[in-house]
Coordinates of C-alpha atoms and ligand atoms in Angstrom, one line a residue:
X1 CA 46.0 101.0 -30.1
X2 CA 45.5 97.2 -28.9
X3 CA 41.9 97.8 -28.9
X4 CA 41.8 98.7 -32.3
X5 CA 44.0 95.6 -33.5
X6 CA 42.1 93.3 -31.2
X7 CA 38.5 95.0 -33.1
X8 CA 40.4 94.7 -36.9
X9 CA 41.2 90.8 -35.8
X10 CA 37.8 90.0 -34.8
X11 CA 36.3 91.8 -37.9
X12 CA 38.3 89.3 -39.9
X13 CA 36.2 86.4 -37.8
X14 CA 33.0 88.2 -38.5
X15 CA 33.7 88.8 -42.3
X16 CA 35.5 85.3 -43.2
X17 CA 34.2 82.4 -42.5
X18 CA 37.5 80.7 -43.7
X19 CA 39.5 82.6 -41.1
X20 CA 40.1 80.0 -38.1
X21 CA 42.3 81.3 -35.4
X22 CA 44.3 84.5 -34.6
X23 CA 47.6 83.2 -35.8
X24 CA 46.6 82.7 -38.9
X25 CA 44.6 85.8 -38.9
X26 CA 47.8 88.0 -37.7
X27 CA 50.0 86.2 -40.5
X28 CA 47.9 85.2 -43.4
X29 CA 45.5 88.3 -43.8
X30 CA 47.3 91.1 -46.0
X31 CA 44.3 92.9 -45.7
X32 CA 45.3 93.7 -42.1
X33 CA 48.3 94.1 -42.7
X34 CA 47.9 96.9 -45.3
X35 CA 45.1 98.5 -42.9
X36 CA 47.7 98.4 -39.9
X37 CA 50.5 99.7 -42.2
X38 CA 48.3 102.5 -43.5
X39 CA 47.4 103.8 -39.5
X40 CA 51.2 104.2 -39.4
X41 CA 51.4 105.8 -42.9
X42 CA 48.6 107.9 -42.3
X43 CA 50.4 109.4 -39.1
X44 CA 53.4 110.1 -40.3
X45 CA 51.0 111.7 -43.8
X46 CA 49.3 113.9 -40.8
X47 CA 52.7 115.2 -38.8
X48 CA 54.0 116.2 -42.3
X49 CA 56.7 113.4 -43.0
X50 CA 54.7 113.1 -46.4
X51 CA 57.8 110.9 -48.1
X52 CA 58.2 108.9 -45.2
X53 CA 54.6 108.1 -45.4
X54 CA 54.8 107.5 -49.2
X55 CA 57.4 104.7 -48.6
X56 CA 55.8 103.4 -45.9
X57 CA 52.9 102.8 -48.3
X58 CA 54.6 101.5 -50.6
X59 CA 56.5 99.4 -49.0
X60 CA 52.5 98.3 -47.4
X61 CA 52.5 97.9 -51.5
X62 CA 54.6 95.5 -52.2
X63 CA 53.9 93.2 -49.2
X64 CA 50.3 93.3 -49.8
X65 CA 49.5 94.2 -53.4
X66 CA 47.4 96.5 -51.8
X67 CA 48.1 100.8 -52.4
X68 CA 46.3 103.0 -50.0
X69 CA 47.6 106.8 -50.9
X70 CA 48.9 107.6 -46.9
X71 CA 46.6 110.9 -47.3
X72 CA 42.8 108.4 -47.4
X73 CA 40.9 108.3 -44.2
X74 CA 39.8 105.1 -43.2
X75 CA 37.6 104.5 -40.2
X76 CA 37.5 101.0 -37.7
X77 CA 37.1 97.6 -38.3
X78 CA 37.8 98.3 -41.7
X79 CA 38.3 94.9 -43.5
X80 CA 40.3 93.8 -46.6
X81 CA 39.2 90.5 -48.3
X82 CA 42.4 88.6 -50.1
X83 CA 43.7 92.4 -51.1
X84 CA 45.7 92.0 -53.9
X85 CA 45.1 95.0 -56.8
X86 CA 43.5 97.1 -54.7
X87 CA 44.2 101.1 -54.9
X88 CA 42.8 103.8 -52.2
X89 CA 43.1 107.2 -53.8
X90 CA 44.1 110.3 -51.7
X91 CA 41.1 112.1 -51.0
X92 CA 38.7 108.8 -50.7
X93 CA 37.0 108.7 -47.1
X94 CA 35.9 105.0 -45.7
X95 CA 33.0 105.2 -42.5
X96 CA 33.4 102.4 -40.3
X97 CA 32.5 98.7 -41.0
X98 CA 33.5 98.6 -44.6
X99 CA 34.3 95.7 -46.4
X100 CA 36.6 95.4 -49.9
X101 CA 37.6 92.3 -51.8
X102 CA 39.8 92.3 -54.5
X103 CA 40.6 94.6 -57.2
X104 CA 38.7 97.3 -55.8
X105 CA 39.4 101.0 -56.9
X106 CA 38.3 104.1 -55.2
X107 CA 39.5 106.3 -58.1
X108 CA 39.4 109.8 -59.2
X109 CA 38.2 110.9 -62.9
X110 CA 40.0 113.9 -62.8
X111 CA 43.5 115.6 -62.7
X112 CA 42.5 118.6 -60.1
X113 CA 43.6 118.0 -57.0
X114 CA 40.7 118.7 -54.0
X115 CA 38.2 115.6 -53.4
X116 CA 38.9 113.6 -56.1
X117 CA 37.8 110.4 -54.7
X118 CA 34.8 108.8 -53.7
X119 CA 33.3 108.7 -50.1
X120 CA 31.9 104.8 -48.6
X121 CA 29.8 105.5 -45.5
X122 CA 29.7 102.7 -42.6
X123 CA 28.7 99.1 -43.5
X124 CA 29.6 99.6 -47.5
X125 CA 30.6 96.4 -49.2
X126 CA 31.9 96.5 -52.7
X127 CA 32.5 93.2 -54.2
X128 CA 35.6 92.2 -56.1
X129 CA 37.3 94.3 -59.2
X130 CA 34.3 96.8 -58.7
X131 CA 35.9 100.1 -59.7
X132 CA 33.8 103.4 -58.2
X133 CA 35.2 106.4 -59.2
X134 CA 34.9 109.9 -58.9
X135 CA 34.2 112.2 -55.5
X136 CA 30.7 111.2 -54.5
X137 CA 29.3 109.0 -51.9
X138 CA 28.4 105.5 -51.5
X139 CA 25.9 105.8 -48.6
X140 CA 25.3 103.2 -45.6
X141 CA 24.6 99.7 -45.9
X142 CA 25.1 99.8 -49.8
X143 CA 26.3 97.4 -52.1
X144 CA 27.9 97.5 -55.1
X145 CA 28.6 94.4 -57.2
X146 CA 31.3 92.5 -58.5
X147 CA 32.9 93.8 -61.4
X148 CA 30.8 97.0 -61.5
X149 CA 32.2 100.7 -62.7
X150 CA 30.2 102.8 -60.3
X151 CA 30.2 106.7 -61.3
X152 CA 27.7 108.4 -59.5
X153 CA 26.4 108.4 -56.1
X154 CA 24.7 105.0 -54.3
X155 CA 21.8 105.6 -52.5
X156 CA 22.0 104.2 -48.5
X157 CA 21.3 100.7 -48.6
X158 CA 20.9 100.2 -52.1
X159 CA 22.8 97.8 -54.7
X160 CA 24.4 99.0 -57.7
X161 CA 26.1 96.1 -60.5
X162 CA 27.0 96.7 -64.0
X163 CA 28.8 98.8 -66.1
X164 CA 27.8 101.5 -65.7
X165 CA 26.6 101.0 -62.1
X166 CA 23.0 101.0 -62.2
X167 CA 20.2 100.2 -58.8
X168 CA 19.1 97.2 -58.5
X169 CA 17.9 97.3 -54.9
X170 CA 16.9 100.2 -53.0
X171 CA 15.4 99.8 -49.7
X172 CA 12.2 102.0 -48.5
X173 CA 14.3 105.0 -47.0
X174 CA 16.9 105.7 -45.1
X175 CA 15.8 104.2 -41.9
X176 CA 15.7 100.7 -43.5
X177 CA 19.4 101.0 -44.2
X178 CA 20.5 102.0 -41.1
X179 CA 18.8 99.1 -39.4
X180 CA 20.3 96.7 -41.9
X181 CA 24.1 98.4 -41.0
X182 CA 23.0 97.8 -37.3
X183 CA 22.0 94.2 -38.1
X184 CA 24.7 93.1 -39.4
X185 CA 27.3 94.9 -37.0
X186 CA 25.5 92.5 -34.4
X187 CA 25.3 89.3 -36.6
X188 CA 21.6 89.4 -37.9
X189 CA 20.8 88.4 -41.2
X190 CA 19.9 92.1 -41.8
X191 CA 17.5 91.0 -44.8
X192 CA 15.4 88.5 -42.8
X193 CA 15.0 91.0 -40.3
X194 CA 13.1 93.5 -42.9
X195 CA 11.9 91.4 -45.3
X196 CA 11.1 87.7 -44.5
X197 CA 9.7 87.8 -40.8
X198 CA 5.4 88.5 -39.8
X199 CA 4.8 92.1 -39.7
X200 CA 4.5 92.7 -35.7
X201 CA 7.9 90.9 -35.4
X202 CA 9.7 93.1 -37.8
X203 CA 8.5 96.1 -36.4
X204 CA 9.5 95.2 -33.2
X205 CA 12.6 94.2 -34.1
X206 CA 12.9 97.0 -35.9
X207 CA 12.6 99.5 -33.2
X208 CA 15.0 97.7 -31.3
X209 CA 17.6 98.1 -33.9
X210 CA 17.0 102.0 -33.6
X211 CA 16.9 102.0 -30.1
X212 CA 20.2 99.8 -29.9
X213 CA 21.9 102.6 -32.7
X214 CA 21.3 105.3 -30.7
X215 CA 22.7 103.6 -27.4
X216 CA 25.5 103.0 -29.8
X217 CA 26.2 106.4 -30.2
X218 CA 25.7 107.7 -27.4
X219 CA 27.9 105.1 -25.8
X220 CA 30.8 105.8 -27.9
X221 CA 30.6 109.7 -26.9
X222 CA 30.5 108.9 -23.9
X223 CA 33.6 106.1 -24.4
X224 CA 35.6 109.3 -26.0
X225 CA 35.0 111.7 -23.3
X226 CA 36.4 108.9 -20.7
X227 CA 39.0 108.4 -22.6
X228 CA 39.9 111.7 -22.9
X229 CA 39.9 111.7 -19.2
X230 CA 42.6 109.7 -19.0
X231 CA 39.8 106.0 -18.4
X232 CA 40.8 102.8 -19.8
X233 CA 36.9 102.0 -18.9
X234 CA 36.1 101.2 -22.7
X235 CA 39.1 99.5 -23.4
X236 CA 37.0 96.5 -22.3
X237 CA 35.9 93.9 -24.7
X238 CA 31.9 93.8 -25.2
X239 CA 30.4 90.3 -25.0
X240 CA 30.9 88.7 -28.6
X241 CA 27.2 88.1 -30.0
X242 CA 27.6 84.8 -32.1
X243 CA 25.0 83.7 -34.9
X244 CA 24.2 80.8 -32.9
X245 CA 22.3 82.7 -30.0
X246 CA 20.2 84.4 -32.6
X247 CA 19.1 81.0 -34.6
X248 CA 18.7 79.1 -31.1
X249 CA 20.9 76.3 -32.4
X250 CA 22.9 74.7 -29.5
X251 CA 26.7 73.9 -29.6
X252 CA 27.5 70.3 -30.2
X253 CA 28.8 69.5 -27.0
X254 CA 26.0 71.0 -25.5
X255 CA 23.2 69.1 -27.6
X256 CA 25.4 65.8 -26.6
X257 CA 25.3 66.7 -22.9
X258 CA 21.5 67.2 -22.7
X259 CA 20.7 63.8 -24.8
X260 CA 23.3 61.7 -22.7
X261 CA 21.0 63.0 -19.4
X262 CA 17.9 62.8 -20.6
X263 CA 16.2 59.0 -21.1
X264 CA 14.7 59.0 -24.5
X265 CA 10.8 59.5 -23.7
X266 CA 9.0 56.1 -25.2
X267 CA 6.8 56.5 -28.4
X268 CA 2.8 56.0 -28.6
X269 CA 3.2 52.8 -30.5
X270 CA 6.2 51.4 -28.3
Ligands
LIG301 C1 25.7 92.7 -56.0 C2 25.5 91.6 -55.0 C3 25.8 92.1 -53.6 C4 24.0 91.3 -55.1 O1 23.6 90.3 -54.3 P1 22.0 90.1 -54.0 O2 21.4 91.3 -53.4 O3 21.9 88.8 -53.3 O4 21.4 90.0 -55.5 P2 21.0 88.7 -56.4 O5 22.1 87.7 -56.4 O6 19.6 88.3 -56.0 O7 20.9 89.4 -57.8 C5 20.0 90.3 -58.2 C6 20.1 90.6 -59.7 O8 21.4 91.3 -59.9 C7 22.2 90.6 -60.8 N1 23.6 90.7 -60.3 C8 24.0 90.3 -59.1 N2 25.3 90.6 -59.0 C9 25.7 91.1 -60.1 C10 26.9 91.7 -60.6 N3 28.0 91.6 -59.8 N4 27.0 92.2 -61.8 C11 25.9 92.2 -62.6 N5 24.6 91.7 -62.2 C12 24.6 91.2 -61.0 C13 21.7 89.1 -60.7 O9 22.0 88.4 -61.9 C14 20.2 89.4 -60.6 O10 19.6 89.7 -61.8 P3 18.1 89.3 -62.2 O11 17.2 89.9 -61.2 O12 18.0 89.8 -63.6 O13 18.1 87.8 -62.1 C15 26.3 90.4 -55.3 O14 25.9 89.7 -56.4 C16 27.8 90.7 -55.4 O15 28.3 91.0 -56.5 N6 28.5 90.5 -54.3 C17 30.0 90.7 -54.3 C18 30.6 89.3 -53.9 C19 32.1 89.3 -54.1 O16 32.7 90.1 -54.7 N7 32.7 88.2 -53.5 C20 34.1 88.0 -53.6 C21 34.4 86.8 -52.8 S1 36.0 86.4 -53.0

C-alpha cells in the first residue's frame, strides 16, 4: 500500500512542475486525495458495502470537487490535475499513467446499465473540461484536447480537439504510440524521440524503447509472482531517472564545482 502512495506522490513530481516538496504534495493535491479516497471506496464497492462506498465517495466529493462512482477501475500512478468538476462514471476503466485536469467527464450517453462509460488506456491525457462520453476506448498515449466533446473511439497515440472530437494527430501505428507511452514513463520528450532526431538515432532509440517495454513487463510479472510469495523484493524504489541526465545539463552546484577547480584556459589572442 506504501508503495503505491509513495508511486501516486512521485507521479505528482513528474506531472507538475509547480509541485515542490512532499508536504505540499500530501496536503495541497486533491487530486490524490480523491485517488487515495477512491482505493478505499472502491474496496468497500468490491466486498459489497455498496452504501458505504457511495458515502465514502461522496464524502471524496465534497473535499475534492472531484466524483469518482466507487464502482470505476482506475489503474497506478493515476494523476489528478487541480480536480475540481471532475465526474468518473461507474463503468469507466483508466490503464495506468493517466493524466486528468479539470472538468473532465468520463460519461455515459445512455440510461442502460452495462458499460456505459468510456475506457482510457495507459499514458492517456485529456486536457481540461474535455468531456468523452460513451463506452468506447481512448487508446495509449492519446490525447484529447481541452474543451473537446469526444464520442467515439481515439486511435493509440492520436489527438482529438473540438466539438465533436475530431484527429488531429495520429502517429504511424501502433508501435509509435507505445514508444511515446514508454518515453514519457522514463522522462523523454517522447516527440523528439520520433520526430525531430537523424534517422539512425531514432531507430535506435526506438528499439530501445521496445526492448525496455518488454523488460517492463516482464519485470512486473515477475514482481507479482514474488509478491505473491510472500517477497517484499519489489517494494524497492527504482532509481529516479531525472530530465537532466537525458539533456546532459549539470546541476548548479556541480557546474560551480568544476569551474572553481579548473584555471580558465587563456585565449589565442591573450
Ligand atoms: C490537444 C493538445 C494536447 C494538442 O497539443 P499539440 O499536439 O502540441 O498541438 P498544437 O498545439 O500544435 O495544435 C495543433 C492544432 O490543433 C489545434 N488545437 C490544439 N488544442 C486544441 C483544442 N483544445 N481545441 C481545439 N483545437 C486545438 C491548434 O490550434 C492547432 O491547429 P492548426 O493546426 O489549425 O494551427 C493541447 O492543445 C491541449 O489541449 N492540451 C491540454 C492542456 C490542458 O488542458 N492543460 C490544463 C493545464 S491547467
Amino acid at each position: 500500500m506504501f508503495e503505491r502512495m509513495r508511486e501516486d506522490i512521485q507521479s505528482v513530481f513528474h506531472r507538475d512542475p509547480a509541485a515542490r516538496n512532499t508536504l505540499e504534495v500530501l496536503i495541497c493535491y486533491p487530486g490524490l486525495h480523491a485517488v487515495w479516497l477512491h482505493r478505499v471506496a472502491h474496496w468497500l464497492w468490491s466486498a459489497d458495502w455498496k452504501l458505504l462506498a457511495r458515502v465514502v465517495s461522496h464524502i471524496s466529493r465534497w473535499l475534492t470537487g472531484i466524483e469518482i462512482h466507487p464502482g470505476a477501475k482506475i489503474g497506478r500512478r493515476f494523476f489528478i490535475d487541480h480536480g475540481m468538476g471532475i465526474v468518473i462514471g461507474e463503468t469507466a476503466k483508466i490503464g495506468n499513467d493517466v493524466t486528468l485536469y479539470h472538468g473532465v467527464t468520463l460519461g455515459g450517453t445512455s440510461w442502460n446499465k452495462g458499460k456505459r462509460h468510456p475506457t482510457l488506456e495507459d499514458g492517456v491525457i485529456v486536457g481540461a473540461g474535455a468531456k468523452i462520453l460513451g463506452p468506447f476506448t481512448v487508446g495509449a498515449g492519446a490525447k484529447v484536447g481541452s474543451n473537446a466533446v469526444v464520442t467515439r473511439p481515439v486511435p493509440a497515440g492520436a489527438t482529438a480537439v473540438g466539438i465533436p472530437g475530431r484527429i488531429i494527430a495520429k502517429p504511424d501505428d501502433e508501435q509509435e504510440a507505445r514508444r511515446k507511452a514508454m518515453a514519457e514513463k522514463i522522462g523523454f520528450d517522447a516527440y523528439g524521440v520520433s520526430e525531430d532526431m537523424p534517422d539512425p538515432v531514432a531507430r535506435a532509440i526506438g528499439q530501445l524503447l521496445d526492448h525496455l517495454q518488454a523488460v517492463d513487463g516482464r519485470l512486473e510479472g515477475m514482481c507479482k509472482a514474488l509478491t505473491a510469495l510472500g517477497s517484499d523484493y519489489c517494494a524497492k524504489d527504482l532509481p529516479v531517472l531525472r530530465a537532466e541526465d537525458f539533456a546532459g545539463v549539470k546541476p548548479e552546484s556541480a557546474v560551480a564545482a568544476v569551474d572553481q577547480a579548473t584555471p580558465a584556459a587563456p585565449r589565442a589572442n591573450d
